[in-house]
Short mmCIF file of C-alpha atoms and ligand atoms in Angstrom, two decimals:
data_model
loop_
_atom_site.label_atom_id
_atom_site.label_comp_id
_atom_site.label_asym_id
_atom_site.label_seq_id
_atom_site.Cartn_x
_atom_site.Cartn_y
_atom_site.Cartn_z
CA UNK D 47 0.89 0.42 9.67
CA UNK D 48 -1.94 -1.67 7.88
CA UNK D 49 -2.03 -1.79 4.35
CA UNK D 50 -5.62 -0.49 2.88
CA UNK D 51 -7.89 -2.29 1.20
CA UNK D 52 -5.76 -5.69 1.26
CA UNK D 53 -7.44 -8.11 2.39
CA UNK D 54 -6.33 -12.06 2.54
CA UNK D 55 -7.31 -14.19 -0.81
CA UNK D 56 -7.12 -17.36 -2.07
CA UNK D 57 -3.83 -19.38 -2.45
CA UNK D 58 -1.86 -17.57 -5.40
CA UNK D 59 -2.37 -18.21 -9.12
CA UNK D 60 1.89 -17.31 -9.58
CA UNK D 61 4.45 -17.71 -7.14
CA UNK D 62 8.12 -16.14 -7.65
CA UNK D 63 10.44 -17.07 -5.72
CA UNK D 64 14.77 -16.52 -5.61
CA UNK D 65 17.70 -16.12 -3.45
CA UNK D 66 19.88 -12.47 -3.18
CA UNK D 67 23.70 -13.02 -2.48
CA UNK D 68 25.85 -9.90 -1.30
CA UNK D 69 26.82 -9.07 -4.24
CA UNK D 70 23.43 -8.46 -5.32
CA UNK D 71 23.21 -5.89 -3.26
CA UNK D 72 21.38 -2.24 -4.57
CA UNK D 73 21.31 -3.82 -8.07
CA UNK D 74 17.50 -3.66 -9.23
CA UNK D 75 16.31 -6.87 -11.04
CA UNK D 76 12.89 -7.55 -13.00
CA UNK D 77 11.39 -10.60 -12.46
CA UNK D 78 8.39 -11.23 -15.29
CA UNK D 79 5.13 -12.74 -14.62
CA UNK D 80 2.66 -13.78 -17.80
CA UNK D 81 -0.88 -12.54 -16.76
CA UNK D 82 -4.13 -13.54 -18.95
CA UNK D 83 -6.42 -11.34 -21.18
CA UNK D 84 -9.74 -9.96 -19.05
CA UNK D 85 -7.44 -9.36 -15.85
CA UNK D 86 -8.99 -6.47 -13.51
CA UNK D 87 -6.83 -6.84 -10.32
CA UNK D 88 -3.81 -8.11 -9.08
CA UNK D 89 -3.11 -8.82 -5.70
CA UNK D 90 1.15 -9.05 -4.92
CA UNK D 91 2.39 -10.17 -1.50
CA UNK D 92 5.83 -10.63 -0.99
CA UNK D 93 8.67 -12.09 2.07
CA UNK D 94 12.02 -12.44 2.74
CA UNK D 95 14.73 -13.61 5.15
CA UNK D 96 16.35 -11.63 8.05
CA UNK D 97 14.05 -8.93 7.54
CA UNK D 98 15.21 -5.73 8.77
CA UNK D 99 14.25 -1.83 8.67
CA UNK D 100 15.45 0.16 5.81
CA UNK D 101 16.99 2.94 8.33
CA UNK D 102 20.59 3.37 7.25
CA UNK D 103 21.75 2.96 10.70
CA UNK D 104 20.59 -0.83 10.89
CA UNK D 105 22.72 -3.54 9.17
CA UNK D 106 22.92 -7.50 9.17
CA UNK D 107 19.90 -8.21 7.74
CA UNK D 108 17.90 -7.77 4.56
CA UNK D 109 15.85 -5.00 3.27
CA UNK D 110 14.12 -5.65 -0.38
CA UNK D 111 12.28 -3.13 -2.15
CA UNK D 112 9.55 -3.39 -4.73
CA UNK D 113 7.53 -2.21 -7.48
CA UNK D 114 5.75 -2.83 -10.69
CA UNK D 115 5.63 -2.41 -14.22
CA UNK D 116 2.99 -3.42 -16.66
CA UNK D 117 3.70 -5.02 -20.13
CA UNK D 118 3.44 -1.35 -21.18
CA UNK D 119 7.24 -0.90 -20.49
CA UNK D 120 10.10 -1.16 -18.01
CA UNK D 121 12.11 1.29 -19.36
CA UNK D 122 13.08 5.29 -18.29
CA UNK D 123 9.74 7.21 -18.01
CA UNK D 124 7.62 3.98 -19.32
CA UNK D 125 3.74 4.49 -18.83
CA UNK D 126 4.20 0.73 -17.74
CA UNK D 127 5.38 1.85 -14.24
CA UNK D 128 2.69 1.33 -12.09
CA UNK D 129 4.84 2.23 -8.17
CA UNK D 130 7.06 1.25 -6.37
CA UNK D 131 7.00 0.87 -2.64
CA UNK D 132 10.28 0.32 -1.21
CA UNK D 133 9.90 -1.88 1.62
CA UNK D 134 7.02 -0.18 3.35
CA UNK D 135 4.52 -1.98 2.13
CA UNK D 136 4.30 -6.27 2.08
CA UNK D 137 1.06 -6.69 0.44
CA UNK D 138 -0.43 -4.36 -2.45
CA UNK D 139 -3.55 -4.40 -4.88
CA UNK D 140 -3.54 -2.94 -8.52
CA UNK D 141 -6.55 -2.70 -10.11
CA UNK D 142 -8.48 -0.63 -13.29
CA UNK D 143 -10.39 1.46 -10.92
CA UNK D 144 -8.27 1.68 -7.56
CA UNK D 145 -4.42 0.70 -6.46
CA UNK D 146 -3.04 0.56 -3.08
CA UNK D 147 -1.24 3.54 -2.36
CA UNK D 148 1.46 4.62 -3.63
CA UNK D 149 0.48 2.38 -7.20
CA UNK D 150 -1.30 3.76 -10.05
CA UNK D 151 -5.18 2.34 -10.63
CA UNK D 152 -5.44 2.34 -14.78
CA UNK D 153 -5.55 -0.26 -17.61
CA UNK D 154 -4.52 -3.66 -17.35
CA UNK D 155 -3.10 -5.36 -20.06
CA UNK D 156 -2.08 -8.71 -20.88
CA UNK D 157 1.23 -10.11 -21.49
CA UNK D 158 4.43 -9.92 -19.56
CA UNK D 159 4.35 -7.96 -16.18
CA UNK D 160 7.53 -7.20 -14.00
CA UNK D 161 8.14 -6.81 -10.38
CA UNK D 162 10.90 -5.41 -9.50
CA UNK D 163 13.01 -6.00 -6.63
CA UNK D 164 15.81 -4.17 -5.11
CA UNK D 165 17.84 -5.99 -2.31
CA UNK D 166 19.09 -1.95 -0.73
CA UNK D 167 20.68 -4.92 2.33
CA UNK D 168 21.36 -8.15 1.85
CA UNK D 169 23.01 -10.19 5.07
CA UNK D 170 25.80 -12.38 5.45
CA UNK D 171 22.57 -15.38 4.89
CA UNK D 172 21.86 -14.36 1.69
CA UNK D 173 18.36 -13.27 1.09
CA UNK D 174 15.36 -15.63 0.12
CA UNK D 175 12.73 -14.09 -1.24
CA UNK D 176 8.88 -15.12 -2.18
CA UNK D 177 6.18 -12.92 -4.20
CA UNK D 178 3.05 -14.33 -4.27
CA UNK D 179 0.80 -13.08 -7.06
CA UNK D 180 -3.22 -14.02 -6.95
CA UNK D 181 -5.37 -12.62 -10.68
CA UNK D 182 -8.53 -10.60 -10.32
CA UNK D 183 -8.77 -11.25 -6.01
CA UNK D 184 -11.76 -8.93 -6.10
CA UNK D 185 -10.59 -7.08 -3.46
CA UNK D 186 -12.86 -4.17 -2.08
CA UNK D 187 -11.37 -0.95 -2.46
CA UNK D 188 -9.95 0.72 0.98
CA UNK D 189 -11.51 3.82 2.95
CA UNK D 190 -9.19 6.71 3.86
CA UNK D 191 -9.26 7.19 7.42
CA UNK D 192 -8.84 10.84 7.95
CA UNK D 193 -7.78 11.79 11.04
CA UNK D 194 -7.89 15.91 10.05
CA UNK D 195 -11.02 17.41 8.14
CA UNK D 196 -12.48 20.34 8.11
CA UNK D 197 -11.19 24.02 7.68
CA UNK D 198 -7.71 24.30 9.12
CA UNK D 199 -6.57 27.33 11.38
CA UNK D 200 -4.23 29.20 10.09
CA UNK D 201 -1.42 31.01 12.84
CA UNK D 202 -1.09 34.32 13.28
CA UNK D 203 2.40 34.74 12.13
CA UNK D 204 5.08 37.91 11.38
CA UNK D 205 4.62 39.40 8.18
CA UNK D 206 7.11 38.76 5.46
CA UNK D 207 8.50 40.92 3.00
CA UNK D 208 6.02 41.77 0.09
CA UNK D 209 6.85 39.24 -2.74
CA UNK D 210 7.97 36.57 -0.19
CA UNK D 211 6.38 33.05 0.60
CA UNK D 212 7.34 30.61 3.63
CA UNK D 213 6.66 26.99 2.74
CA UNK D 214 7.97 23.19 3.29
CA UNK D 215 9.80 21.92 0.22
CA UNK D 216 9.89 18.13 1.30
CA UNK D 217 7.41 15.20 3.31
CA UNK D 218 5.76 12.19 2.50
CA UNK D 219 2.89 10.45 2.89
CA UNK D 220 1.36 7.17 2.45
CA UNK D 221 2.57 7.43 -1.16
CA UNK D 222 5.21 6.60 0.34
CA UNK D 223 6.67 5.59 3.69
CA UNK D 224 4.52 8.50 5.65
CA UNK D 225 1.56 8.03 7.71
CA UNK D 226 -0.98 10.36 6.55
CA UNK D 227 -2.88 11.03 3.46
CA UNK D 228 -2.58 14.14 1.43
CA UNK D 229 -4.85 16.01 2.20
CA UNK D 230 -4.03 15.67 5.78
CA UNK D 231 -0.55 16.76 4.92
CA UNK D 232 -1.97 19.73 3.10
CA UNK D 233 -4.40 20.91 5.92
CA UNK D 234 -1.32 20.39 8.35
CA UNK D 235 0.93 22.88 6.37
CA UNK D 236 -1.75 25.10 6.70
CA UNK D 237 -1.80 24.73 9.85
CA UNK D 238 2.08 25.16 9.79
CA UNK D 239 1.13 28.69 8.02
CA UNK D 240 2.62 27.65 5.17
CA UNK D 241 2.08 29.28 2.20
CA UNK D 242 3.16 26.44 -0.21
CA UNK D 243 3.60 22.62 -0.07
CA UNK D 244 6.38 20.75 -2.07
CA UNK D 245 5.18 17.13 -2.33
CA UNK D 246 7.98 14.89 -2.94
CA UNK D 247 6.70 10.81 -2.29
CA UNK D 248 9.79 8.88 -3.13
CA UNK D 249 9.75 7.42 -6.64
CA UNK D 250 6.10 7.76 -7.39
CA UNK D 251 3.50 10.65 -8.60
CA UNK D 252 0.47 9.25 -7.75
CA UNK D 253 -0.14 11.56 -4.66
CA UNK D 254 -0.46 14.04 -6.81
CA UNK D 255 -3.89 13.90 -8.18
CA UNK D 256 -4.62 13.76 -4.53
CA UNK D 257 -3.78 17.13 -3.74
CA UNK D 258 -4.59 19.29 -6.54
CA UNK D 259 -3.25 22.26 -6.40
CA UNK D 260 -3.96 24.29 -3.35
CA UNK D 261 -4.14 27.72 -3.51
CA UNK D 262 -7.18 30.06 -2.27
CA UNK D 263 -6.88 29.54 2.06
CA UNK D 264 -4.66 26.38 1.28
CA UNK D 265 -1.02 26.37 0.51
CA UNK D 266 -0.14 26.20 -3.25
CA UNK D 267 1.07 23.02 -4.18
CA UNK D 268 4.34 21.66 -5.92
CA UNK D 269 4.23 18.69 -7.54
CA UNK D 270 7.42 16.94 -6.92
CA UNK D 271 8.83 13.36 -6.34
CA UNK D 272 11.79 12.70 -4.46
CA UNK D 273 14.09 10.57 -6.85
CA UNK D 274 15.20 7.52 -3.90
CA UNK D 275 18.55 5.83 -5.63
CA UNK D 276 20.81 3.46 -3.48
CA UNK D 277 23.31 6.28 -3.52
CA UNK D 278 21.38 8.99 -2.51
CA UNK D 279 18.25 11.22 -2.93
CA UNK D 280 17.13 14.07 -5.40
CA UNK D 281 13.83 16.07 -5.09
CA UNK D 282 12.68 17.18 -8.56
CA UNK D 283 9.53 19.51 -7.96
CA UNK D 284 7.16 20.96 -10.80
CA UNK D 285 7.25 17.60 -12.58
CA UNK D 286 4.27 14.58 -12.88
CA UNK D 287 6.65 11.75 -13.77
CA UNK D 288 8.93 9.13 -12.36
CA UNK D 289 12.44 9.83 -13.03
CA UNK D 290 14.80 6.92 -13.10
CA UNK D 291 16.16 6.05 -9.85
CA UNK D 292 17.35 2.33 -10.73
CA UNK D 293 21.13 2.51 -11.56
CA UNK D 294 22.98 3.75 -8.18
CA UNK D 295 25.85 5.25 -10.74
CA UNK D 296 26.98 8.88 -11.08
CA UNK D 297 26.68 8.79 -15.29
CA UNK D 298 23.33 7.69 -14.72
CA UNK D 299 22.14 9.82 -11.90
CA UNK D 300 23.70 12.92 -13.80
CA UNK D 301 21.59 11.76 -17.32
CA UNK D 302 17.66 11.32 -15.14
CA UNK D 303 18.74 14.80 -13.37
CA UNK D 304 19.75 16.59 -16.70
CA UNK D 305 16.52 14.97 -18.36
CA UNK D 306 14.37 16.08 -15.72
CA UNK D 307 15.77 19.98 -16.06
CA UNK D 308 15.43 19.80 -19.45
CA UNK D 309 11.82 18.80 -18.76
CA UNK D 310 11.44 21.64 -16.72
CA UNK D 311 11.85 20.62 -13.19
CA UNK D 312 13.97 22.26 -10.37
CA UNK D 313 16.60 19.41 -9.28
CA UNK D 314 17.89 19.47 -5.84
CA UNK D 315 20.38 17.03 -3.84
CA UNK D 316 18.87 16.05 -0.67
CA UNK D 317 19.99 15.67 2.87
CA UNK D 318 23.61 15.12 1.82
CA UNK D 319 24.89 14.38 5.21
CA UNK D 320 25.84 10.75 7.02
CA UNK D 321 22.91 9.11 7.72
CA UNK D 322 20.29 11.48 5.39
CA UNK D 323 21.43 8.96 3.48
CA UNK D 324 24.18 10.81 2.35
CA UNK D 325 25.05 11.29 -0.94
CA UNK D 326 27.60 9.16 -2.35
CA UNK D 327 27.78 10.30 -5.81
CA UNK D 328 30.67 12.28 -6.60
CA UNK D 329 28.97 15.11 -9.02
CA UNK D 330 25.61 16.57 -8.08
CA UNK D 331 24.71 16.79 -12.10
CA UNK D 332 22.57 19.44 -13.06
CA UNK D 333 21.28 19.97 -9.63
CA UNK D 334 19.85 23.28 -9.29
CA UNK D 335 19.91 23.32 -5.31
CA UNK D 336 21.20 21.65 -2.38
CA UNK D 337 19.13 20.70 0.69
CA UNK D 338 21.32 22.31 3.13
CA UNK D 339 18.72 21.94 5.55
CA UNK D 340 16.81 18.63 6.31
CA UNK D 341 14.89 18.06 9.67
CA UNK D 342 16.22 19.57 13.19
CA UNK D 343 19.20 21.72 12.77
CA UNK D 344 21.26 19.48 15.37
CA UNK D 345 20.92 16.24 12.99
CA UNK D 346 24.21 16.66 11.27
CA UNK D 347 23.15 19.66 8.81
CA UNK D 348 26.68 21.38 9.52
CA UNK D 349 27.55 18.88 7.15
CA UNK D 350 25.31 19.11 4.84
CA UNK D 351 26.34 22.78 4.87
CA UNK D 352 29.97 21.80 4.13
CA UNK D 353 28.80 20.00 0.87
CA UNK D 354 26.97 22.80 -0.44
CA UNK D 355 29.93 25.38 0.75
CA UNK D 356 32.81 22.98 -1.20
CA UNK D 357 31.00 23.33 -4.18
CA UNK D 358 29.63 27.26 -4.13
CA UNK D 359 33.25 27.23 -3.66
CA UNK D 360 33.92 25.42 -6.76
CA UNK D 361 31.96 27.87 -8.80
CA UNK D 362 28.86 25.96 -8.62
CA UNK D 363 25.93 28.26 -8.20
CA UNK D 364 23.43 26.62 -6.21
CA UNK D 365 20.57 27.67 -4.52
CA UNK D 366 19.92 26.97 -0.42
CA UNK D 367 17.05 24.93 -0.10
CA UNK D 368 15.32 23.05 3.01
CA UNK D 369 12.83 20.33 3.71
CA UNK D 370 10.92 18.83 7.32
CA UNK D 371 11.19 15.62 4.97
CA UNK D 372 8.24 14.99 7.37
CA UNK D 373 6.60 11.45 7.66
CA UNK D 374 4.25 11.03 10.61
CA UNK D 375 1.60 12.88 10.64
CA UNK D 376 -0.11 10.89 13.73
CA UNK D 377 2.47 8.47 15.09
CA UNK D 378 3.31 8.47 18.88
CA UNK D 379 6.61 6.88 18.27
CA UNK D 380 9.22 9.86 18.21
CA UNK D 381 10.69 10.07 14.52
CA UNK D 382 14.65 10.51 15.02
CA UNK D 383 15.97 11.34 11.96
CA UNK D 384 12.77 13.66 10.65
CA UNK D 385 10.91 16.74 11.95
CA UNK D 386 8.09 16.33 13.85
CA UNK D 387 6.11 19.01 11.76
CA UNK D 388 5.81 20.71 8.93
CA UNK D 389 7.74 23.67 8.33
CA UNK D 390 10.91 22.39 10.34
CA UNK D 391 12.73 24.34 8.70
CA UNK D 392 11.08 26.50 6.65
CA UNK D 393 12.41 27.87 2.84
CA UNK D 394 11.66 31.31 2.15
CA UNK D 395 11.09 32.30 -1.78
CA UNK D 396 11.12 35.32 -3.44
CA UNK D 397 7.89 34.66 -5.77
CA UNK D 398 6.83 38.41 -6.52
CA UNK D 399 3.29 39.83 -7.03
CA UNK D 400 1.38 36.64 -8.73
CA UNK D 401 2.35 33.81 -6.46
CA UNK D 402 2.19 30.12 -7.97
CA UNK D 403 4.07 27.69 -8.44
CA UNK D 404 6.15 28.61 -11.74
CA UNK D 405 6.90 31.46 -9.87
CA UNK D 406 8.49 29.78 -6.88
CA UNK D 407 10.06 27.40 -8.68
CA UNK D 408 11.17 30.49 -10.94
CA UNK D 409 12.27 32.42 -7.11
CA UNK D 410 14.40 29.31 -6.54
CA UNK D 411 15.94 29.19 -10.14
CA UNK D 412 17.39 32.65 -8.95
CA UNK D 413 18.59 31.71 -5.76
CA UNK D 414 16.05 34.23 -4.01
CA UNK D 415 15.88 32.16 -1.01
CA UNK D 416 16.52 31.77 2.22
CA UNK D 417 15.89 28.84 5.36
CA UNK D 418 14.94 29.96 8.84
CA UNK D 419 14.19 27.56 11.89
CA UNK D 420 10.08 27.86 11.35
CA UNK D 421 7.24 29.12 9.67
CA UNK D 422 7.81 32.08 12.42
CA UNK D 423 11.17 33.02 11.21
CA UNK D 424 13.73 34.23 12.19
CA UNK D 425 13.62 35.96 8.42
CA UNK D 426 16.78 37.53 6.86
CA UNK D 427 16.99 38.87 3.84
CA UNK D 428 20.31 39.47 1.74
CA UNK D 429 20.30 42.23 -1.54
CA UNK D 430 23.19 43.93 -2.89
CA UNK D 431 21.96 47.81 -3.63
CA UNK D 432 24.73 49.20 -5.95
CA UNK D 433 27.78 48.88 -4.15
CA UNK D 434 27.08 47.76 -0.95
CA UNK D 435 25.22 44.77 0.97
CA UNK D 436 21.80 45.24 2.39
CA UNK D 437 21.12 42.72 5.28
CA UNK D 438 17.05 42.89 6.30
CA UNK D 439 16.84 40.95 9.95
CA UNK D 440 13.16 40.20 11.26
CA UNK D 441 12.95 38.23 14.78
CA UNK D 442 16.93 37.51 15.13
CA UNK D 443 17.30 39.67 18.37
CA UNK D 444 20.04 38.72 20.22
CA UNK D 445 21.58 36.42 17.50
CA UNK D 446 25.20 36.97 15.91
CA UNK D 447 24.72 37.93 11.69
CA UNK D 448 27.87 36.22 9.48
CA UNK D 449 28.56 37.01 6.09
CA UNK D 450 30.37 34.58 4.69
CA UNK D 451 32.29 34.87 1.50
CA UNK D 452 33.94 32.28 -0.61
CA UNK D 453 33.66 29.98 2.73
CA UNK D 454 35.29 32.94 5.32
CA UNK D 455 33.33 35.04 7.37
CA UNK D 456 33.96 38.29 6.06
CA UNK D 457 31.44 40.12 8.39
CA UNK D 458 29.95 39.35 11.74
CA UNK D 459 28.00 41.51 14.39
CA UNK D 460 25.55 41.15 16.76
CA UNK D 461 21.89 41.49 15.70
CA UNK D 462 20.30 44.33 18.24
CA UNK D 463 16.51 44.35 17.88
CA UNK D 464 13.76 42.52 15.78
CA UNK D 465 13.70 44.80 12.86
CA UNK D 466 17.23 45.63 11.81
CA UNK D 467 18.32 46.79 8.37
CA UNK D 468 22.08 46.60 7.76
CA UNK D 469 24.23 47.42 5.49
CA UNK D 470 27.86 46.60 4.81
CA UNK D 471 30.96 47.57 1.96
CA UNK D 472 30.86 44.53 -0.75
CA UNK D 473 33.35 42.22 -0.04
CA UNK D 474 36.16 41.23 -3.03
CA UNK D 475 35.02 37.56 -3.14
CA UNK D 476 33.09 35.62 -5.86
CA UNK D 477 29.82 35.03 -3.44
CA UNK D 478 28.26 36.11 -0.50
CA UNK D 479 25.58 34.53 1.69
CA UNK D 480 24.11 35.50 4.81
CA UNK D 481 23.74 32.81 8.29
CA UNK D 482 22.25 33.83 11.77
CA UNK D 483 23.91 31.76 14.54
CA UNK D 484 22.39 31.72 18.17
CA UNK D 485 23.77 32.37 21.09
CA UNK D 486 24.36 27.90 21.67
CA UNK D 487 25.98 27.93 18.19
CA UNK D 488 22.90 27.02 16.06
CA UNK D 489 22.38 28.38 12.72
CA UNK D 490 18.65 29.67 12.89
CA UNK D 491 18.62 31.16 9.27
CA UNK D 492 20.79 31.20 6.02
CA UNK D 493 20.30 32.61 2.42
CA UNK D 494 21.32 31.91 -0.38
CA UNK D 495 24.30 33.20 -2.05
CA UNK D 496 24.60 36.39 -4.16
CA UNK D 497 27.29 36.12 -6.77
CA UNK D 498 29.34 39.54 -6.94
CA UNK D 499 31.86 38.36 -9.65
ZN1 LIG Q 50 15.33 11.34 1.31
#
């Protein structure tokens, strides 16, 4: 993918250059430039040695991230953090009136500036690295290249319950490592017939202010970011700042997840499963939710299932979420480890009779959710009504309903028709959740858990 609105300059006005050893590895380091007063734009190009992808099933080479901070600040929640691209991008522009995605356009002060660079893989070679840095380039600003305008079509899809909302919790675009711009994402979900659009760019807000906030014929949007550490990956959604994502350390993953609760936001551990990249950490801090779901079904999610189980198990009451963690948009080149679209899977939230997005996020808070295959269901729906379980089935025909409490199926029976309404004795365990399984073994829909103790 091109970079917009780089284009090539002059020969550089700083050059930094170093070497990352193996035990440099996933350690973040600043490395400070000194830029003059009057600066407008910066232009940053950076290589490296043995370059190879950041997908965690490649090793042997190098993979070194970056971002920026101006003299503003470096630390926890600093205005001075201006992006951070991972390795996605080699060449980037920061300006006063326009940035490169996924950095922030805005002042530009003198004084000390940092890059920061994060060697995720060094190689048995070591890593050599080179950032070349050119003041006020006068680069043009870039055109967005929209491939979907217009009014989108929305599907006709079943009904759900009165209250309810389908929407994609996770995807990324070229904020991050993803293909598309926002609002191509945004007409896609509608598209999807989704009814809301979690936004989750890893490390950075700046997409954003590029899709407002939906609603009227377009989904609602929830701001979100998804928190990208060396040892794994948290979504925070109704926030508009970075959370710190540079110290791959349980203490510190547990203190940016409690400070971005306390700020408001609903916390969720993502895709821990081999290869999401799991999650490595051995507490999931104040995490409200666990991605149970991430992409196609058959890409390891039993596992990621097994996490969240273990700890319902352990007492920990946290709410089933899922996420396409889409990327492409427009790319031929089949995408492995992500769904292809939108709404792959699909979370389901109880958000009542004034639907936004405190009142999702407030539907998730009380675990009134559940994850089916698509936008187009299958939908199940788990309440307890006094002293017995009501299980509400739409478009599971021919599937096999499990209750499952504390991690044993304590109920299981073959769904009959497309509407079913069942109801069953409460069992003597501290949870219960709901799963449809097909007739090949695939879980097609799951709730969250109700807590009967
Ligand atoms: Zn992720």
């Amino acid at each position: 993918m091109s970079d917009p609105g780089v284009a090539a300059g002059r020969s550089p006005d700083i050059v930094l250059e170093g070497r990352f050893v193996e035990a440099d590895r996933m350690r973040y380091v600043l490395v400070p430039f000194e830029v003059p007063p009057g600066l407008h734009q910066l232009e940053i190009r950076y290589s490296y040695s043995d370059r190879i992808d950041s997908d965690p099933l490649v090793g042997g080479g190098n993979t070194l991230d970056i971002g920026l901070f101006d003299p503003r600040g470096t630390e926890t929640g600093s205005l001075g953090f201006r992006g951070w691209s991972g390795s996605h991008k080699d060449a980037f522009v920061v300006g006063e009136d326009w940035a490169t995605p996924p950095y922030a356009p805005g002042p530009m002060p003198p004084g000390t500036w940092n890059v920061l660079l994060g060697p995720y893989k060094v190689g048995p070679r070591g890593c050599d690295y080179r950032v070349e840095i050119r003041i006020d380039p006068d680069v043009a600003p870039f055109e967005r290249d929209l491939i979907r305008t217009g009014t989108p079509r929305r599907p006709l899809l079943p009904d759900a319950r009165p209250g309810w909302l389908r929407g994609d919790l996770h995807c990324h675009t070229r904020y991050s490592d993803g293909d598309s711009w926002p609002a191509e994402m945004l007409h896609a979900a509608s598209e999807a017939g989704l009814d809301f659009l979690g936004v989750t760019d890893h490390n950075n807000v700046a997409h954003q202010a590029e899709y407002g906030p939906g609603g009227g014929a377009w989904p609602i949007v929830i701001p979100g970011v998804e928190v990208t550490t060396y040892g794994g990956h948290w979504n925070a959604w109704g926030t508009d700042r970075w959370w710190e994502f540079r110290e791959p350390s349980g203490p510190a993953v547990e203190r940016a997840m409690r400070a971005a609760a306390e700020a408001g936001a609903l916390v969720s551990v993502n895709h821990p499963k081999p290869f999401g990249p799991a999650w490595e950490y051995d507490t999931v801090g104040a995490a409200h939710a666990v991605e149970v779901w991430n992409g196609p079904w058959s890409g390891l999610n039993s596992l990621a299932l097994e996490f969240w189980e273990r700890r319902l198990r352990a007492g920990q009451r946290l709410t089933a979420v899922g996420g396409s963690d889409m990327h492409m948009l427009r790319a031929a080149d089949p995408d492995m480890r992500h769904s292809r679209g939108l709404g792959g899977p699909t979370t389901w939230v109880e958000a009542g009779a004034q639907p936004d997005v405190a009142a999702i996020l407030g539907g998730m808070h009380a675990s009134r959710t559940f994850v089916s295959a698509s936008p187009a269901g299958p939908q199940l729906y788990l309440d307890r009504v006094e002293d017995e379980l009501a299980v509400e089935v739409r478009g599971g025909q021919g599937s096999a309903l499990v209750l499952i409490g504390d991690g044993r199926v304590v109920e299981a029976t073959a769904v009959l028709s497309d509407e079913q309404t069942m109801t069953f004795a409460v069992p003597p365990t501290a949870y219960v959740r709901a799963q449809l399984v097909s007739s090949t073994g695939e879980v097609t829909a799951l709730t969250s858990p109700i807590w009967l103790a």
